């Protein structure tokens, strides 16, 4: 299935229990569609959420509301039934909000263009953690609930690990040669996989984040903008050349390309609530819904082994706080806006 969004999309998310998908556009609009196996997707809602682009979005509160973030520095909560504004935090960050991810049922994390990550507790209605950990934009965030650790990647070429229990930055990797764009945790928490600007996948061993333990260099000459974990051994990648591929981790191999969204970069990938569909968005202004079973059919029999340069996992990394020197990069700076709503009562009506 294909949905013509009309404008460039930046993010997408699926409702946690219904056949509803949301997309945020460069115009600042939020779009919601209902989809089905045989029916044409139907637009349910269009909201002019922000004065600038809608870069990030996530469903919250069991899907009753959706949060959106923007370069206008605001985070907006919208009722998905009525499209009405529940609450708006005008000065949620000091710079453009670039990423929002769900952590638990009552917490979300947001990252901005100046390297700050914040954690919001929707139950306590407050910002409970703030980490000024990177020098460049936050490209992606993931979370492990067992250890309450938040992992972030950045355009400054580093991976960070923040401890939510102690409210401290636990460690930060050395600077890699290019921007880190995406991150997932695999191998039952033993490996962290990062996509990069040059197309290399960097593999970090848990607890040894100073430098990567493996590099998978044969995936793509184009940037790996999106990573989506399929299971503990396989990850779905979205690249700048529009290809969506299934990749095995340790042994590192391209299992097979499974789809081609377009000739333009794949911005984001996501699973539907029942994992029946894979959603992808690209610069061709479309949201595509792929039947996951059809994509994966025959993937077990199509395996292409590739070489990988490996280092030892036992690199003696000191996992205490470190402060590496900043690298050169292209930082997206945007001015802060006025504050109309305190972060302490932002979630009061959710």
mmCIF file of C-alpha atoms in Angstrom:
data_model
loop_
_atom_site.group_PDB
_atom_site.id
_atom_site.type_symbol
_atom_site.label_atom_id
_atom_site.label_comp_id
_atom_site.label_asym_id
_atom_site.label_seq_id
_atom_site.Cartn_x
_atom_site.Cartn_y
_atom_site.Cartn_z
ATOM 1 C CA UNK A 1 0.000 0.000 0.000
ATOM 2 C CA UNK A 2 1.124 3.522 -0.750
ATOM 3 C CA UNK A 3 -0.049 6.796 0.778
ATOM 4 C CA UNK A 4 0.696 10.052 -1.026
ATOM 5 C CA UNK A 5 1.465 12.524 1.758
ATOM 6 C CA UNK A 6 1.885 15.482 -0.590
ATOM 7 C CA UNK A 7 4.919 16.852 1.244
ATOM 8 C CA UNK A 8 8.230 15.560 2.581
ATOM 9 C CA UNK A 9 7.762 13.379 5.719
ATOM 10 C CA UNK A 10 10.243 13.294 8.604
ATOM 11 C CA UNK A 11 8.834 10.662 10.957
ATOM 12 C CA UNK A 12 6.138 8.007 11.271
ATOM 13 C CA UNK A 13 4.626 5.910 14.050
ATOM 14 C CA UNK A 14 1.960 3.228 14.324
ATOM 15 C CA UNK A 15 -0.856 3.198 16.864
ATOM 16 C CA UNK A 16 -0.079 0.638 19.628
ATOM 17 C CA UNK A 17 -3.321 -1.332 19.159
ATOM 18 C CA UNK A 18 -5.263 -0.143 16.080
ATOM 19 C CA UNK A 19 -4.622 -0.005 12.328
ATOM 20 C CA UNK A 20 -3.669 3.674 12.405
ATOM 21 C CA UNK A 21 -0.431 5.239 11.197
ATOM 22 C CA UNK A 22 0.789 8.812 11.703
ATOM 23 C CA UNK A 23 3.252 10.929 9.734
ATOM 24 C CA UNK A 24 4.874 14.298 10.447
ATOM 25 C CA UNK A 25 5.570 16.602 7.498
ATOM 26 C CA UNK A 26 8.008 19.345 6.604
ATOM 27 C CA UNK A 27 5.089 21.790 6.611
ATOM 28 C CA UNK A 28 4.430 21.189 10.328
ATOM 29 C CA UNK A 29 1.325 19.123 9.640
ATOM 30 C CA UNK A 30 0.433 15.894 11.434
ATOM 31 C CA UNK A 31 -1.475 13.299 9.364
ATOM 32 C CA UNK A 32 -3.292 10.186 10.617
ATOM 33 C CA UNK A 33 -4.510 7.363 8.368
ATOM 34 C CA UNK A 34 -6.493 4.195 8.932
ATOM 35 C CA UNK A 35 -5.307 1.232 6.870
ATOM 36 C CA UNK A 36 -6.502 -2.317 6.241
ATOM 37 C CA UNK A 37 -5.543 -5.478 4.384
ATOM 38 C CA UNK A 38 -7.735 -4.878 1.382
ATOM 39 C CA UNK A 39 -8.997 -1.325 1.766
ATOM 40 C CA UNK A 40 -7.513 1.941 0.574
ATOM 41 C CA UNK A 41 -5.947 3.927 3.456
ATOM 42 C CA UNK A 42 -8.336 6.593 4.749
ATOM 43 C CA UNK A 43 -7.195 9.919 6.179
ATOM 44 C CA UNK A 44 -8.597 10.374 9.675
ATOM 45 C CA UNK A 45 -6.971 13.591 10.761
ATOM 46 C CA UNK A 46 -4.884 16.522 9.567
ATOM 47 C CA UNK A 47 -3.549 18.963 12.133
ATOM 48 C CA UNK A 48 -1.384 22.026 11.589
ATOM 49 C CA UNK A 49 0.693 21.122 14.608
ATOM 50 C CA UNK A 50 3.714 23.412 14.328
ATOM 51 C CA UNK A 51 4.834 26.655 12.719
ATOM 52 C CA UNK A 52 7.916 24.821 11.420
ATOM 53 C CA UNK A 53 8.419 21.213 10.307
ATOM 54 C CA UNK A 54 7.142 18.253 12.333
ATOM 55 C CA UNK A 55 10.362 16.296 12.766
ATOM 56 C CA UNK A 56 9.375 13.768 15.424
ATOM 57 C CA UNK A 57 6.233 12.029 16.673
ATOM 58 C CA UNK A 58 5.095 9.197 18.946
ATOM 59 C CA UNK A 59 1.776 7.835 20.183
ATOM 60 C CA UNK A 60 1.406 7.988 23.995
ATOM 61 C CA UNK A 61 -1.166 7.085 26.652
ATOM 62 C CA UNK A 62 -2.204 3.809 25.002
ATOM 63 C CA UNK A 63 -2.645 5.633 21.708
ATOM 64 C CA UNK A 64 -5.137 8.234 22.922
ATOM 65 C CA UNK A 65 -2.717 11.088 22.221
ATOM 66 C CA UNK A 66 0.274 11.779 20.023
ATOM 67 C CA UNK A 67 3.342 13.884 20.799
ATOM 68 C CA UNK A 68 5.086 15.873 18.075
ATOM 69 C CA UNK A 69 8.357 17.806 18.121
ATOM 70 C CA UNK A 70 9.591 20.599 15.886
ATOM 71 C CA UNK A 71 12.444 23.007 15.087
ATOM 72 C CA UNK A 72 10.208 25.653 16.695
ATOM 73 C CA UNK A 73 11.432 24.034 19.964
ATOM 74 C CA UNK A 74 7.942 22.970 21.010
ATOM 75 C CA UNK A 75 6.445 19.590 21.903
ATOM 76 C CA UNK A 76 2.712 19.302 21.275
ATOM 77 C CA UNK A 77 0.242 16.746 22.645
ATOM 78 C CA UNK A 78 -2.759 16.187 20.357
ATOM 79 C CA UNK A 79 -5.946 14.188 20.960
ATOM 80 C CA UNK A 80 -6.169 11.698 18.087
ATOM 81 C CA UNK A 81 -9.977 11.484 18.184
ATOM 82 C CA UNK A 82 -10.725 15.192 17.913
ATOM 83 C CA UNK A 83 -7.431 16.654 16.697
ATOM 84 C CA UNK A 84 -7.578 19.230 19.484
ATOM 85 C CA UNK A 85 -4.538 20.462 21.336
ATOM 86 C CA UNK A 86 -4.178 18.915 24.789
ATOM 87 C CA UNK A 87 -1.044 20.782 25.812
ATOM 88 C CA UNK A 88 1.886 22.550 24.214
ATOM 89 C CA UNK A 89 5.316 23.137 25.710
ATOM 90 C CA UNK A 90 6.717 26.062 23.731
ATOM 91 C CA UNK A 91 10.257 25.839 25.108
ATOM 92 C CA UNK A 92 10.727 22.127 25.636
ATOM 93 C CA UNK A 93 14.334 22.319 24.426
ATOM 94 C CA UNK A 94 16.800 25.088 23.791
ATOM 95 C CA UNK A 95 17.117 23.964 20.171
ATOM 96 C CA UNK A 96 15.132 22.150 17.480
ATOM 97 C CA UNK A 97 13.505 18.912 18.645
ATOM 98 C CA UNK A 98 14.799 16.207 16.312
ATOM 99 C CA UNK A 99 13.709 12.904 17.890
ATOM 100 C CA UNK A 100 11.023 11.511 20.209
ATOM 101 C CA UNK A 101 10.917 7.860 21.333
ATOM 102 C CA UNK A 102 8.809 5.863 23.792
ATOM 103 C CA UNK A 103 10.637 4.442 26.804
ATOM 104 C CA UNK A 104 7.938 2.950 29.040
ATOM 105 C CA UNK A 105 4.161 3.328 29.272
ATOM 106 C CA UNK A 106 4.617 6.583 31.164
ATOM 107 C CA UNK A 107 7.916 7.991 29.882
ATOM 108 C CA UNK A 108 9.261 9.317 26.595
ATOM 109 C CA UNK A 109 12.616 10.786 25.576
ATOM 110 C CA UNK A 110 13.333 13.670 23.232
ATOM 111 C CA UNK A 111 16.564 14.841 21.621
ATOM 112 C CA UNK A 112 17.473 18.184 20.069
ATOM 113 C CA UNK A 113 19.870 19.724 17.578
ATOM 114 C CA UNK A 114 22.400 20.785 20.204
ATOM 115 C CA UNK A 115 22.937 17.324 21.703
ATOM 116 C CA UNK A 116 20.566 17.468 24.676
ATOM 117 C CA UNK A 117 18.383 14.467 25.622
ATOM 118 C CA UNK A 118 15.426 14.906 27.976
ATOM 119 C CA UNK A 119 13.200 12.305 29.604
ATOM 120 C CA UNK A 120 9.561 13.188 30.274
ATOM 121 C CA UNK A 121 7.378 11.378 32.827
ATOM 122 C CA UNK A 122 3.753 11.588 31.716
ATOM 123 C CA UNK A 123 2.547 10.150 35.028
ATOM 124 C CA UNK A 124 4.411 12.654 37.235
ATOM 125 C CA UNK A 125 3.846 15.345 34.576
ATOM 126 C CA UNK A 126 7.406 16.571 34.579
ATOM 127 C CA UNK A 127 10.801 16.487 32.859
ATOM 128 C CA UNK A 128 12.634 14.036 35.104
ATOM 129 C CA UNK A 129 16.043 13.745 33.389
ATOM 130 C CA UNK A 130 18.137 16.046 31.226
ATOM 131 C CA UNK A 131 21.480 15.106 29.681
ATOM 132 C CA UNK A 132 23.660 17.611 27.818
ATOM 133 C CA UNK A 133 25.761 14.826 26.383
ATOM 134 C CA UNK A 134 26.523 15.619 22.715
ATOM 135 C CA UNK A 135 27.865 18.551 20.696
ATOM 136 C CA UNK A 136 25.744 17.909 17.602
ATOM 137 C CA UNK A 137 22.173 16.912 16.818
ATOM 138 C CA UNK A 138 20.625 13.792 18.372
ATOM 139 C CA UNK A 139 19.948 11.428 15.475
ATOM 140 C CA UNK A 140 18.436 8.471 17.333
ATOM 141 C CA UNK A 141 17.619 7.150 20.815
ATOM 142 C CA UNK A 142 16.955 3.662 22.169
ATOM 143 C CA UNK A 143 16.316 2.253 25.634
ATOM 144 C CA UNK A 144 16.915 -0.898 27.660
ATOM 145 C CA UNK A 145 14.423 -1.282 30.500
ATOM 146 C CA UNK A 146 16.385 -3.979 32.368
ATOM 147 C CA UNK A 147 19.246 -1.657 33.245
ATOM 148 C CA UNK A 148 17.364 1.637 32.750
ATOM 149 C CA UNK A 149 19.969 2.856 30.284
ATOM 150 C CA UNK A 150 19.283 5.329 27.504
ATOM 151 C CA UNK A 151 21.512 5.158 24.424
ATOM 152 C CA UNK A 152 21.831 8.068 22.031
ATOM 153 C CA UNK A 153 23.601 8.649 18.715
ATOM 154 C CA UNK A 154 24.647 11.998 17.352
ATOM 155 C CA UNK A 155 25.991 13.857 14.368
ATOM 156 C CA UNK A 156 29.149 14.448 16.412
ATOM 157 C CA UNK A 157 30.100 10.809 15.747
ATOM 158 C CA UNK A 158 29.640 9.443 19.266
ATOM 159 C CA UNK A 159 27.396 6.998 21.116
ATOM 160 C CA UNK A 160 26.282 7.903 24.642
ATOM 161 C CA UNK A 161 24.932 5.811 27.523
ATOM 162 C CA UNK A 162 22.834 7.632 30.125
ATOM 163 C CA UNK A 163 21.797 6.013 33.412
ATOM 164 C CA UNK A 164 18.241 6.989 34.310
ATOM 165 C CA UNK A 165 18.539 5.649 37.867
ATOM 166 C CA UNK A 166 21.518 7.818 38.762
ATOM 167 C CA UNK A 167 20.595 10.616 36.331
ATOM 168 C CA UNK A 168 24.165 10.641 35.024
ATOM 169 C CA UNK A 169 25.943 10.144 31.725
ATOM 170 C CA UNK A 170 27.553 6.748 32.304
ATOM 171 C CA UNK A 171 29.901 6.759 29.338
ATOM 172 C CA UNK A 172 30.461 8.046 25.848
ATOM 173 C CA UNK A 173 32.316 6.492 22.945
ATOM 174 C CA UNK A 174 35.330 7.919 21.223
ATOM 175 C CA UNK A 175 34.611 9.920 18.094
ATOM 176 C CA UNK A 176 34.081 7.804 15.004
ATOM 177 C CA UNK A 177 35.052 8.981 11.555
ATOM 178 C CA UNK A 178 31.530 10.010 10.547
ATOM 179 C CA UNK A 179 28.079 10.799 11.858
ATOM 180 C CA UNK A 180 26.086 8.151 13.721
ATOM 181 C CA UNK A 181 22.510 8.175 12.412
ATOM 182 C CA UNK A 182 20.650 5.218 13.944
ATOM 183 C CA UNK A 183 20.925 2.722 16.807
ATOM 184 C CA UNK A 184 19.411 -0.600 17.969
ATOM 185 C CA UNK A 185 20.261 -3.103 20.738
ATOM 186 C CA UNK A 186 20.566 -6.750 19.648
ATOM 187 C CA UNK A 187 21.912 -10.174 20.678
ATOM 188 C CA UNK A 188 19.897 -10.147 23.922
ATOM 189 C CA UNK A 189 21.475 -6.892 25.028
ATOM 190 C CA UNK A 190 25.055 -7.869 24.251
ATOM 191 C CA UNK A 191 25.515 -5.780 21.087
ATOM 192 C CA UNK A 192 24.663 -2.216 20.076
ATOM 193 C CA UNK A 193 24.427 -1.549 16.329
ATOM 194 C CA UNK A 194 24.859 1.937 14.854
ATOM 195 C CA UNK A 195 24.235 3.078 11.279
ATOM 196 C CA UNK A 196 26.584 5.709 9.884
ATOM 197 C CA UNK A 197 26.849 8.374 7.209
ATOM 198 C CA UNK A 198 29.276 6.289 5.146
ATOM 199 C CA UNK A 199 27.114 3.146 5.178
ATOM 200 C CA UNK A 200 29.214 1.163 7.660
ATOM 201 C CA UNK A 201 27.485 -0.565 10.569
ATOM 202 C CA UNK A 202 29.405 -0.154 13.831
ATOM 203 C CA UNK A 203 28.978 -2.914 16.428
ATOM 204 C CA UNK A 204 29.664 -2.111 20.085
ATOM 205 C CA UNK A 205 29.860 -4.723 22.851
ATOM 206 C CA UNK A 206 27.800 -3.904 25.914
ATOM 207 C CA UNK A 207 29.989 -2.412 28.627
ATOM 208 C CA UNK A 208 32.802 -1.653 26.164
ATOM 209 C CA UNK A 209 31.594 1.498 24.459
ATOM 210 C CA UNK A 210 34.913 3.278 24.039
ATOM 211 C CA UNK A 211 35.359 1.850 20.547
ATOM 212 C CA UNK A 212 33.404 -0.495 18.326
ATOM 213 C CA UNK A 213 34.273 -4.198 18.380
ATOM 214 C CA UNK A 214 33.212 -4.877 14.763
ATOM 215 C CA UNK A 215 32.610 -2.976 11.550
ATOM 216 C CA UNK A 216 30.357 -4.248 8.779
ATOM 217 C CA UNK A 217 31.588 -2.338 5.747
ATOM 218 C CA UNK A 218 29.847 -4.181 2.898
ATOM 219 C CA UNK A 219 26.250 -3.132 3.464
ATOM 220 C CA UNK A 220 26.041 0.049 1.415
ATOM 221 C CA UNK A 221 28.149 2.926 0.090
ATOM 222 C CA UNK A 222 25.259 5.170 1.130
ATOM 223 C CA UNK A 223 24.304 6.339 4.602
ATOM 224 C CA UNK A 224 22.234 4.015 6.794
ATOM 225 C CA UNK A 225 19.564 6.425 8.014
ATOM 226 C CA UNK A 226 17.196 3.931 9.668
ATOM 227 C CA UNK A 227 17.576 0.710 11.652
ATOM 228 C CA UNK A 228 14.674 -1.472 12.798
ATOM 229 C CA UNK A 229 15.282 -4.585 14.879
ATOM 230 C CA UNK A 230 13.455 -7.652 13.524
ATOM 231 C CA UNK A 231 14.767 -10.111 16.114
ATOM 232 C CA UNK A 232 17.947 -10.676 18.123
ATOM 233 C CA UNK A 233 19.918 -11.748 15.035
ATOM 234 C CA UNK A 234 18.424 -9.689 12.187
ATOM 235 C CA UNK A 235 17.942 -5.974 11.567
ATOM 236 C CA UNK A 236 16.134 -4.122 8.775
ATOM 237 C CA UNK A 237 18.091 -1.206 7.329
ATOM 238 C CA UNK A 238 16.951 1.828 5.367
ATOM 239 C CA UNK A 239 19.580 3.543 3.230
ATOM 240 C CA UNK A 240 20.112 6.801 1.397
ATOM 241 C CA UNK A 241 19.717 5.033 -1.960
ATOM 242 C CA UNK A 242 16.148 3.998 -1.094
ATOM 243 C CA UNK A 243 16.922 0.309 -0.473
ATOM 244 C CA UNK A 244 15.447 -1.581 2.483
ATOM 245 C CA UNK A 245 17.565 -4.606 3.367
ATOM 246 C CA UNK A 246 17.527 -7.511 5.796
ATOM 247 C CA UNK A 247 20.902 -7.863 7.512
ATOM 248 C CA UNK A 248 22.216 -10.588 9.805
ATOM 249 C CA UNK A 249 24.357 -9.672 12.798
ATOM 250 C CA UNK A 250 27.221 -11.927 13.971
ATOM 251 C CA UNK A 251 27.752 -13.465 11.543
ATOM 252 C CA UNK A 252 27.456 -10.156 9.685
ATOM 253 C CA UNK A 253 25.881 -10.665 6.284
ATOM 254 C CA UNK A 254 23.407 -9.151 3.865
ATOM 255 C CA UNK A 255 20.592 -11.686 3.881
ATOM 256 C CA UNK A 256 18.812 -9.914 1.039
ATOM 257 C CA UNK A 257 17.381 -6.573 -0.116
ATOM 258 C CA UNK A 258 13.684 -6.853 0.695
ATOM 259 C CA UNK A 259 12.228 -3.667 -0.797
ATOM 260 C CA UNK A 260 13.036 -0.490 -2.676
ATOM 261 C CA UNK A 261 11.046 2.470 -1.430
ATOM 262 C CA UNK A 262 12.281 4.817 -4.139
ATOM 263 C CA UNK A 263 15.521 6.299 -5.401
ATOM 264 C CA UNK A 264 15.438 8.757 -2.504
ATOM 265 C CA UNK A 265 16.660 8.292 1.101
ATOM 266 C CA UNK A 266 14.592 6.198 3.524
ATOM 267 C CA UNK A 267 13.939 8.506 6.475
ATOM 268 C CA UNK A 268 12.278 6.121 8.951
ATOM 269 C CA UNK A 269 11.095 2.526 9.354
ATOM 270 C CA UNK A 270 8.487 1.191 11.794
ATOM 271 C CA UNK A 271 6.372 -1.918 12.486
ATOM 272 C CA UNK A 272 2.600 -1.904 12.801
ATOM 273 C CA UNK A 273 1.192 -2.926 16.182
ATOM 274 C CA UNK A 274 0.749 -6.559 15.052
ATOM 275 C CA UNK A 275 4.017 -6.574 13.052
ATOM 276 C CA UNK A 276 2.021 -7.437 9.950
ATOM 277 C CA UNK A 277 3.188 -4.331 8.113
ATOM 278 C CA UNK A 278 6.486 -2.540 7.740
ATOM 279 C CA UNK A 279 6.108 1.197 7.240
ATOM 280 C CA UNK A 280 8.667 3.341 5.420
ATOM 281 C CA UNK A 281 8.850 7.020 4.509
ATOM 282 C CA UNK A 282 11.156 8.707 2.030
ATOM 283 C CA UNK A 283 11.869 11.952 0.243
ATOM 284 C CA UNK A 284 9.471 10.905 -2.519
ATOM 285 C CA UNK A 285 6.678 12.202 -0.238
ATOM 286 C CA UNK A 286 5.059 8.787 0.228
ATOM 287 C CA UNK A 287 4.399 6.468 3.137
ATOM 288 C CA UNK A 288 4.515 2.827 2.065
ATOM 289 C CA UNK A 289 3.075 -0.138 3.955
ATOM 290 C CA UNK A 290 4.759 -3.437 3.107
ATOM 291 C CA UNK A 291 3.371 -6.859 4.041
ATOM 292 C CA UNK A 292 6.156 -8.164 6.247
ATOM 293 C CA UNK A 293 5.521 -11.849 5.533
ATOM 294 C CA UNK A 294 5.802 -11.202 1.806
ATOM 295 C CA UNK A 295 9.044 -9.273 2.282
ATOM 296 C CA UNK A 296 10.672 -11.961 4.394
ATOM 297 C CA UNK A 297 9.568 -14.914 2.272
ATOM 298 C CA UNK A 298 12.603 -16.806 1.079
ATOM 299 C CA UNK A 299 15.037 -14.732 3.091
ATOM 300 C CA UNK A 300 16.323 -17.783 4.934
ATOM 301 C CA UNK A 301 17.459 -19.335 1.665
ATOM 302 C CA UNK A 302 19.111 -16.207 0.307
ATOM 303 C CA UNK A 303 22.249 -15.578 2.316
ATOM 304 C CA UNK A 304 25.260 -13.685 1.066
ATOM 305 C CA UNK A 305 28.250 -13.960 3.355
ATOM 306 C CA UNK A 306 30.436 -10.924 3.637
ATOM 307 C CA UNK A 307 33.740 -10.325 5.331
ATOM 308 C CA UNK A 308 33.946 -8.055 8.358
ATOM 309 C CA UNK A 309 36.854 -6.442 10.110
ATOM 310 C CA UNK A 310 36.692 -7.539 13.758
ATOM 311 C CA UNK A 311 38.340 -6.347 16.936
ATOM 312 C CA UNK A 312 38.360 -7.982 20.341
ATOM 313 C CA UNK A 313 35.393 -7.233 22.611
ATOM 314 C CA UNK A 314 37.749 -7.148 25.583
ATOM 315 C CA UNK A 315 39.137 -3.699 24.943
ATOM 316 C CA UNK A 316 39.466 -2.793 28.605
ATOM 317 C CA UNK A 317 37.018 0.079 28.328
ATOM 318 C CA UNK A 318 36.573 2.187 31.436
ATOM 319 C CA UNK A 319 32.837 2.715 31.631
ATOM 320 C CA UNK A 320 33.054 5.799 33.819
ATOM 321 C CA UNK A 321 32.205 9.260 32.527
ATOM 322 C CA UNK A 322 34.448 10.592 29.781
ATOM 323 C CA UNK A 323 34.620 13.942 27.993
ATOM 324 C CA UNK A 324 35.973 13.529 24.457
ATOM 325 C CA UNK A 325 36.948 16.503 22.376
ATOM 326 C CA UNK A 326 34.314 17.728 19.950
ATOM 327 C CA UNK A 327 34.605 16.969 16.241
ATOM 328 C CA UNK A 328 33.753 19.106 13.284
ATOM 329 C CA UNK A 329 30.294 18.641 11.840
ATOM 330 C CA UNK A 330 27.268 20.369 10.435
ATOM 331 C CA UNK A 331 25.163 21.458 13.384
ATOM 332 C CA UNK A 332 21.579 22.513 12.801
ATOM 333 C CA UNK A 333 21.055 25.566 14.990
ATOM 334 C CA UNK A 334 17.670 27.156 15.576
ATOM 335 C CA UNK A 335 16.746 29.870 18.034
ATOM 336 C CA UNK A 336 14.779 29.076 21.166
ATOM 337 C CA UNK A 337 11.209 30.303 21.316
ATOM 338 C CA UNK A 338 9.288 31.864 24.170
ATOM 339 C CA UNK A 339 8.041 29.650 26.998
ATOM 340 C CA UNK A 340 4.287 29.570 27.456
ATOM 341 C CA UNK A 341 3.979 26.431 29.547
ATOM 342 C CA UNK A 342 6.156 25.057 32.312
ATOM 343 C CA UNK A 343 7.628 21.601 31.771
ATOM 344 C CA UNK A 344 6.310 20.662 35.219
ATOM 345 C CA UNK A 345 2.665 20.817 34.093
ATOM 346 C CA UNK A 346 3.000 19.950 30.414
ATOM 347 C CA UNK A 347 1.407 16.522 30.800
ATOM 348 C CA UNK A 348 -1.228 17.627 33.310
ATOM 349 C CA UNK A 349 -4.120 17.078 30.898
ATOM 350 C CA UNK A 350 -2.871 13.909 29.176
#
